[in-house]
């Protein structure tokens, strides 16, 4: 008796499974044509990092090191510098003179993004990061910093070396 029930149960399961298969066969295909066509990313996809600017074009990063402290891979390296009257890079007291993320170690967990109090570090959608040379996998501030928005003129942005010391 138990055997007949097993056989019937199995037949029902097979019929159910095949029903799903046949139903899906009639749906339109959603295979993406990458790399011949663009890859479609979900909104929350955690791709390459971006360092953001505020509405005045200033860098949002204030070099607080919270992202580096939160990083489980210990792959964020920051050197902080003070903003002055002559050189103002961020809206806070300090800015990141150097900001590197080592992509040979980053696991794209997003903890740095969550830890950032100023929303300075975010995940973009870039993903084609493979390289035969690991030296190219250290992302520097210059690689990650977003452009100043068109039409926005930051108050004072000078390269630190070019700063004058008088008022
Ligand atoms: S995504 Fe994760 S591993 Fe990568 S830098 Fe941020 S905290 Fe570190
Ligand atoms: S990216 Fe954010 S958390 Fe990291 S140092 Fe800059 S302000 Fe702090």
PDB file of N, CA and C in Angstrom, residues 81-153:
ATOM      1  N   UNK A  81      44.207  64.915   5.523  1.00  0.00           N
ATOM      2  CA  UNK A  81      44.866  66.225   5.552  1.00  0.00           C
ATOM      3  C   UNK A  81      43.831  67.252   5.981  1.00  0.00           C
ATOM      4  N   UNK A  82      44.315  68.371   6.554  1.00  0.00           N
ATOM      5  CA  UNK A  82      43.413  69.424   7.049  1.00  0.00           C
ATOM      6  C   UNK A  82      43.009  70.360   5.912  1.00  0.00           C
ATOM      7  N   UNK A  83      41.741  70.733   5.876  1.00  0.00           N
ATOM      8  CA  UNK A  83      41.336  71.835   4.993  1.00  0.00           C
ATOM      9  C   UNK A  83      41.843  73.142   5.602  1.00  0.00           C
ATOM     10  N   UNK A  84      42.230  74.071   4.781  1.00  0.00           N
ATOM     11  CA  UNK A  84      42.635  75.401   5.276  1.00  0.00           C
ATOM     12  C   UNK A  84      41.851  76.446   4.487  1.00  0.00           C
ATOM     13  N   UNK A  85      42.060  77.711   4.803  1.00  0.00           N
ATOM     14  CA  UNK A  85      41.398  78.775   4.047  1.00  0.00           C
ATOM     15  C   UNK A  85      41.851  78.757   2.590  1.00  0.00           C
ATOM     16  N   UNK A  86      43.107  78.346   2.397  1.00  0.00           N
ATOM     17  CA  UNK A  86      43.648  78.349   1.031  1.00  0.00           C
ATOM     18  C   UNK A  86      43.254  77.094   0.258  1.00  0.00           C
ATOM     19  N   UNK A  87      43.209  76.008   0.969  1.00  0.00           N
ATOM     20  CA  UNK A  87      42.921  74.731   0.305  1.00  0.00           C
ATOM     21  C   UNK A  87      41.715  74.089   0.965  1.00  0.00           C
ATOM     22  N   UNK A  88      40.618  74.129   0.294  1.00  0.00           N
ATOM     23  CA  UNK A  88      39.395  73.510   0.852  1.00  0.00           C
ATOM     24  C   UNK A  88      38.904  72.471  -0.134  1.00  0.00           C
ATOM     25  N   UNK A  89      39.024  71.223   0.274  1.00  0.00           N
ATOM     26  CA  UNK A  89      38.700  70.117  -0.626  1.00  0.00           C
ATOM     27  C   UNK A  89      37.355  69.493  -0.262  1.00  0.00           C
ATOM     28  N   UNK A  90      37.101  69.380   1.081  1.00  0.00           N
ATOM     29  CA  UNK A  90      35.838  68.787   1.520  1.00  0.00           C
ATOM     30  C   UNK A  90      35.060  69.798   2.355  1.00  0.00           C
ATOM     31  N   UNK A  91      33.823  69.449   2.712  1.00  0.00           N
ATOM     32  CA  UNK A  91      33.004  70.341   3.524  1.00  0.00           C
ATOM     33  C   UNK A  91      33.337  70.266   5.007  1.00  0.00           C
ATOM     34  N   UNK A  92      34.130  69.272   5.435  1.00  0.00           N
ATOM     35  CA  UNK A  92      34.458  69.095   6.856  1.00  0.00           C
ATOM     36  C   UNK A  92      35.815  69.690   7.198  1.00  0.00           C
ATOM     37  N   UNK A  93      36.319  69.312   8.396  1.00  0.00           N
ATOM     38  CA  UNK A  93      37.640  69.803   8.810  1.00  0.00           C
ATOM     39  C   UNK A  93      38.751  69.164   7.985  1.00  0.00           C
ATOM     40  N   UNK A  94      38.573  67.891   7.718  1.00  0.00           N
ATOM     41  CA  UNK A  94      39.645  67.175   7.018  1.00  0.00           C
ATOM     42  C   UNK A  94      39.128  66.589   5.702  1.00  0.00           C
ATOM     43  N   UNK A  95      40.053  66.191   4.882  1.00  0.00           N
ATOM     44  CA  UNK A  95      39.701  65.496   3.644  1.00  0.00           C
ATOM     45  C   UNK A  95      40.698  64.364   3.434  1.00  0.00           C
ATOM     46  N   UNK A  96      40.382  63.478   2.530  1.00  0.00           N
ATOM     47  CA  UNK A  96      41.287  62.355   2.245  1.00  0.00           C
ATOM     48  C   UNK A  96      42.255  62.772   1.142  1.00  0.00           C
ATOM     49  N   UNK A  97      43.504  62.960   1.531  1.00  0.00           N
ATOM     50  CA  UNK A  97      44.521  63.305   0.523  1.00  0.00           C
ATOM     51  C   UNK A  97      44.821  62.062  -0.312  1.00  0.00           C
ATOM     52  N   UNK A  98      44.846  60.925   0.375  1.00  0.00           N
ATOM     53  CA  UNK A  98      45.003  59.629  -0.304  1.00  0.00           C
ATOM     54  C   UNK A  98      43.833  58.751   0.120  1.00  0.00           C
ATOM     55  N   UNK A  99      43.208  58.091  -0.823  1.00  0.00           N
ATOM     56  CA  UNK A  99      42.135  57.139  -0.512  1.00  0.00           C
ATOM     57  C   UNK A  99      42.260  55.979  -1.489  1.00  0.00           C
ATOM     58  N   UNK A 100      42.728  54.859  -1.003  1.00  0.00           N
ATOM     59  CA  UNK A 100      42.922  53.682  -1.861  1.00  0.00           C
ATOM     60  C   UNK A 100      42.053  52.520  -1.395  1.00  0.00           C
ATOM     61  N   UNK A 101      41.550  51.751  -2.325  1.00  0.00           N
ATOM     62  CA  UNK A 101      40.929  50.460  -1.988  1.00  0.00           C
ATOM     63  C   UNK A 101      41.646  49.387  -2.805  1.00  0.00           C
ATOM     64  N   UNK A 102      42.128  48.376  -2.102  1.00  0.00           N
ATOM     65  CA  UNK A 102      42.857  47.293  -2.763  1.00  0.00           C
ATOM     66  C   UNK A 102      41.854  46.241  -3.245  1.00  0.00           C
ATOM     67  N   UNK A 103      41.623  46.222  -4.554  1.00  0.00           N
ATOM     68  CA  UNK A 103      40.628  45.290  -5.108  1.00  0.00           C
ATOM     69  C   UNK A 103      41.122  43.848  -5.173  1.00  0.00           C
ATOM     70  N   UNK A 104      42.380  43.611  -4.818  1.00  0.00           N
ATOM     71  CA  UNK A 104      42.802  42.206  -4.725  1.00  0.00           C
ATOM     72  C   UNK A 104      42.261  41.599  -3.432  1.00  0.00           C
ATOM     73  N   UNK A 105      41.779  42.460  -2.526  1.00  0.00           N
ATOM     74  CA  UNK A 105      41.280  41.952  -1.232  1.00  0.00           C
ATOM     75  C   UNK A 105      39.823  42.292  -0.978  1.00  0.00           C
ATOM     76  N   UNK A 106      39.290  43.319  -1.627  1.00  0.00           N
ATOM     77  CA  UNK A 106      37.905  43.745  -1.388  1.00  0.00           C
ATOM     78  C   UNK A 106      36.930  42.625  -1.765  1.00  0.00           C
ATOM     79  N   UNK A 107      35.961  42.390  -0.887  1.00  0.00           N
ATOM     80  CA  UNK A 107      34.957  41.345  -1.156  1.00  0.00           C
ATOM     81  C   UNK A 107      33.593  41.963  -1.493  1.00  0.00           C
ATOM     82  N   UNK A 108      33.573  43.293  -1.714  1.00  0.00           N
ATOM     83  CA  UNK A 108      32.348  44.004  -2.120  1.00  0.00           C
ATOM     84  C   UNK A 108      31.180  43.727  -1.163  1.00  0.00           C
ATOM     85  N   UNK A 109      31.515  43.765   0.127  1.00  0.00           N
ATOM     86  CA  UNK A 109      30.491  43.485   1.139  1.00  0.00           C
ATOM     87  C   UNK A 109      29.618  44.696   1.417  1.00  0.00           C
ATOM     88  N   UNK A 110      30.118  45.898   1.098  1.00  0.00           N
ATOM     89  CA  UNK A 110      29.329  47.110   1.308  1.00  0.00           C
ATOM     90  C   UNK A 110      29.396  47.669   2.725  1.00  0.00           C
ATOM     91  N   UNK A 111      30.203  47.075   3.610  1.00  0.00           N
ATOM     92  CA  UNK A 111      30.271  47.579   4.993  1.00  0.00           C
ATOM     93  C   UNK A 111      30.820  49.002   5.037  1.00  0.00           C
ATOM     94  N   UNK A 112      31.764  49.319   4.142  1.00  0.00           N
ATOM     95  CA  UNK A 112      32.332  50.673   4.107  1.00  0.00           C
ATOM     96  C   UNK A 112      31.235  51.682   3.776  1.00  0.00           C
ATOM     97  N   UNK A 113      30.387  51.325   2.823  1.00  0.00           N
ATOM     98  CA  UNK A 113      29.292  52.208   2.393  1.00  0.00           C
ATOM     99  C   UNK A 113      28.322  52.438   3.552  1.00  0.00           C
ATOM    100  N   UNK A 114      28.015  51.356   4.267  1.00  0.00           N
ATOM    101  CA  UNK A 114      27.090  51.469   5.404  1.00  0.00           C
ATOM    102  C   UNK A 114      27.687  52.297   6.528  1.00  0.00           C
ATOM    103  N   UNK A 115      29.016  52.207   6.710  1.00  0.00           N
ATOM    104  CA  UNK A 115      29.664  52.893   7.842  1.00  0.00           C
ATOM    105  C   UNK A 115      29.835  54.382   7.609  1.00  0.00           C
ATOM    106  N   UNK A 116      29.816  54.830   6.389  1.00  0.00           N
ATOM    107  CA  UNK A 116      30.171  56.221   6.074  1.00  0.00           C
ATOM    108  C   UNK A 116      29.090  57.204   6.548  1.00  0.00           C
ATOM    109  N   UNK A 117      29.448  58.146   7.437  1.00  0.00           N
ATOM    110  CA  UNK A 117      28.451  59.075   7.960  1.00  0.00           C
ATOM    111  C   UNK A 117      28.056  60.169   6.966  1.00  0.00           C
ATOM    112  N   UNK A 118      28.824  60.363   5.909  1.00  0.00           N
ATOM    113  CA  UNK A 118      28.527  61.458   4.977  1.00  0.00           C
ATOM    114  C   UNK A 118      28.089  60.947   3.595  1.00  0.00           C
ATOM    115  N   UNK A 119      27.862  59.654   3.464  1.00  0.00           N
ATOM    116  CA  UNK A 119      27.502  59.043   2.170  1.00  0.00           C
ATOM    117  C   UNK A 119      28.550  59.353   1.097  1.00  0.00           C
ATOM    118  N   UNK A 120      29.807  59.421   1.532  1.00  0.00           N
ATOM    119  CA  UNK A 120      30.884  59.762   0.591  1.00  0.00           C
ATOM    120  C   UNK A 120      31.268  58.572  -0.281  1.00  0.00           C
ATOM    121  N   UNK A 121      31.294  57.389   0.320  1.00  0.00           N
ATOM    122  CA  UNK A 121      31.683  56.202  -0.456  1.00  0.00           C
ATOM    123  C   UNK A 121      30.430  55.400  -0.799  1.00  0.00           C
ATOM    124  N   UNK A 122      30.263  55.099  -2.061  1.00  0.00           N
ATOM    125  CA  UNK A 122      29.092  54.340  -2.513  1.00  0.00           C
ATOM    126  C   UNK A 122      29.568  53.275  -3.504  1.00  0.00           C
ATOM    127  N   UNK A 123      28.695  52.348  -3.789  1.00  0.00           N
ATOM    128  CA  UNK A 123      28.990  51.370  -4.836  1.00  0.00           C
ATOM    129  C   UNK A 123      28.402  51.856  -6.153  1.00  0.00           C
ATOM    130  N   UNK A 124      29.216  51.898  -7.193  1.00  0.00           N
ATOM    131  CA  UNK A 124      28.697  52.148  -8.525  1.00  0.00           C
ATOM    132  C   UNK A 124      28.324  50.821  -9.173  1.00  0.00           C
ATOM    133  N   UNK A 125      28.187  50.805 -10.481  1.00  0.00           N
ATOM    134  CA  UNK A 125      27.796  49.586 -11.176  1.00  0.00           C
ATOM    135  C   UNK A 125      28.909  49.004 -12.048  1.00  0.00           C
ATOM    136  N   UNK A 126      30.129  49.553 -11.950  1.00  0.00           N
ATOM    137  CA  UNK A 126      31.200  49.015 -12.789  1.00  0.00           C
ATOM    138  C   UNK A 126      31.609  47.630 -12.271  1.00  0.00           C
ATOM    139  N   UNK A 127      31.976  46.743 -13.176  1.00  0.00           N
ATOM    140  CA  UNK A 127      32.301  45.381 -12.740  1.00  0.00           C
ATOM    141  C   UNK A 127      33.425  44.754 -13.558  1.00  0.00           C
ATOM    142  N   UNK A 128      33.843  45.377 -14.656  1.00  0.00           N
ATOM    143  CA  UNK A 128      34.874  44.738 -15.487  1.00  0.00           C
ATOM    144  C   UNK A 128      36.249  45.101 -14.944  1.00  0.00           C
ATOM    145  N   UNK A 129      36.620  44.501 -13.820  1.00  0.00           N
ATOM    146  CA  UNK A 129      37.838  44.899 -13.113  1.00  0.00           C
ATOM    147  C   UNK A 129      38.972  43.893 -13.250  1.00  0.00           C
ATOM    148  N   UNK A 130      38.800  42.835 -14.014  1.00  0.00           N
ATOM    149  CA  UNK A 130      39.836  41.805 -14.102  1.00  0.00           C
ATOM    150  C   UNK A 130      41.119  42.389 -14.690  1.00  0.00           C
ATOM    151  N   UNK A 131      42.252  41.890 -14.222  1.00  0.00           N
ATOM    152  CA  UNK A 131      43.533  42.380 -14.710  1.00  0.00           C
ATOM    153  C   UNK A 131      44.584  41.294 -14.537  1.00  0.00           C
ATOM    154  N   UNK A 132      45.566  41.266 -15.451  1.00  0.00           N
ATOM    155  CA  UNK A 132      46.692  40.344 -15.295  1.00  0.00           C
ATOM    156  C   UNK A 132      47.765  40.941 -14.388  1.00  0.00           C
ATOM    157  N   UNK A 133      47.626  42.233 -14.079  1.00  0.00           N
ATOM    158  CA  UNK A 133      48.618  42.931 -13.278  1.00  0.00           C
ATOM    159  C   UNK A 133      47.956  43.422 -11.994  1.00  0.00           C
ATOM    160  N   UNK A 134      48.265  42.797 -10.864  1.00  0.00           N
ATOM    161  CA  UNK A 134      47.572  43.138  -9.618  1.00  0.00           C
ATOM    162  C   UNK A 134      47.845  44.582  -9.191  1.00  0.00           C
ATOM    163  N   UNK A 135      48.947  45.173  -9.677  1.00  0.00           N
ATOM    164  CA  UNK A 135      49.241  46.566  -9.307  1.00  0.00           C
ATOM    165  C   UNK A 135      48.133  47.505  -9.799  1.00  0.00           C
ATOM    166  N   UNK A 136      47.455  47.117 -10.869  1.00  0.00           N
ATOM    167  CA  UNK A 136      46.386  47.970 -11.398  1.00  0.00           C
ATOM    168  C   UNK A 136      45.090  47.802 -10.602  1.00  0.00           C
ATOM    169  N   UNK A 137      45.083  46.892  -9.646  1.00  0.00           N
ATOM    170  CA  UNK A 137      43.857  46.625  -8.889  1.00  0.00           C
ATOM    171  C   UNK A 137      43.781  47.428  -7.586  1.00  0.00           C
ATOM    172  N   UNK A 138      44.750  48.294  -7.360  1.00  0.00           N
ATOM    173  CA  UNK A 138      44.622  49.233  -6.243  1.00  0.00           C
ATOM    174  C   UNK A 138      43.928  50.474  -6.795  1.00  0.00           C
ATOM    175  N   UNK A 139      42.664  50.646  -6.402  1.00  0.00           N
ATOM    176  CA  UNK A 139      41.880  51.793  -6.877  1.00  0.00           C
ATOM    177  C   UNK A 139      42.261  53.006  -6.060  1.00  0.00           C
ATOM    178  N   UNK A 140      42.615  54.075  -6.740  1.00  0.00           N
ATOM    179  CA  UNK A 140      43.006  55.301  -6.050  1.00  0.00           C
ATOM    180  C   UNK A 140      41.879  56.309  -6.108  1.00  0.00           C
ATOM    181  N   UNK A 141      42.012  57.329  -5.244  1.00  0.00           N
ATOM    182  CA  UNK A 141      40.989  58.380  -5.188  1.00  0.00           C
ATOM    183  C   UNK A 141      40.694  58.916  -6.594  1.00  0.00           C
ATOM    184  N   UNK A 142      41.750  59.108  -7.379  1.00  0.00           N
ATOM    185  CA  UNK A 142      41.577  59.655  -8.728  1.00  0.00           C
ATOM    186  C   UNK A 142      40.702  58.740  -9.590  1.00  0.00           C
ATOM    187  N   UNK A 143      40.757  57.438  -9.333  1.00  0.00           N
ATOM    188  CA  UNK A 143      39.951  56.489 -10.113  1.00  0.00           C
ATOM    189  C   UNK A 143      38.484  56.520  -9.675  1.00  0.00           C
ATOM    190  N   UNK A 144      38.254  56.852  -8.399  1.00  0.00           N
ATOM    191  CA  UNK A 144      36.912  56.672  -7.830  1.00  0.00           C
ATOM    192  C   UNK A 144      36.119  57.964  -7.672  1.00  0.00           C
ATOM    193  N   UNK A 145      36.825  59.109  -7.631  1.00  0.00           N
ATOM    194  CA  UNK A 145      36.145  60.384  -7.379  1.00  0.00           C
ATOM    195  C   UNK A 145      35.270  60.781  -8.566  1.00  0.00           C
ATOM    196  N   UNK A 146      34.005  61.103  -8.276  1.00  0.00           N
ATOM    197  CA  UNK A 146      33.094  61.479  -9.372  1.00  0.00           C
ATOM    198  C   UNK A 146      33.449  62.878  -9.878  1.00  0.00           C
ATOM    199  N   UNK A 147      33.035  63.185 -11.098  1.00  0.00           N
ATOM    200  CA  UNK A 147      33.290  64.491 -11.700  1.00  0.00           C
ATOM    201  C   UNK A 147      32.519  65.573 -10.944  1.00  0.00           C
ATOM    202  N   UNK A 148      33.030  66.798 -11.001  1.00  0.00           N
ATOM    203  CA  UNK A 148      32.266  67.941 -10.473  1.00  0.00           C
ATOM    204  C   UNK A 148      31.064  68.111 -11.394  1.00  0.00           C
ATOM    205  N   UNK A 149      29.845  68.206 -10.839  1.00  0.00           N
ATOM    206  CA  UNK A 149      28.666  68.315 -11.715  1.00  0.00           C
ATOM    207  C   UNK A 149      28.754  69.553 -12.607  1.00  0.00           C
ATOM    208  N   UNK A 150      28.244  69.437 -13.801  1.00  0.00           N
ATOM    209  CA  UNK A 150      28.276  70.554 -14.764  1.00  0.00           C
ATOM    210  C   UNK A 150      27.564  71.760 -14.163  1.00  0.00           C
ATOM    211  N   UNK A 151      28.160  72.942 -14.323  1.00  0.00           N
ATOM    212  CA  UNK A 151      27.530  74.166 -13.847  1.00  0.00           C
ATOM    213  C   UNK A 151      27.815  74.479 -12.389  1.00  0.00           C
ATOM    214  N   UNK A 152      28.470  73.544 -11.664  1.00  0.00           N
ATOM    215  CA  UNK A 152      28.771  73.777 -10.247  1.00  0.00           C
ATOM    216  C   UNK A 152      30.209  74.254 -10.129  1.00  0.00           C
ATOM    217  N   UNK A 153      30.418  75.307  -9.323  1.00  0.00           N
ATOM    218  CA  UNK A 153      31.767  75.834  -9.125  1.00  0.00           C
ATOM    219  C   UNK A 153      32.115  75.695  -7.650  1.00  0.00           C
TER     220      UNK A 153
END
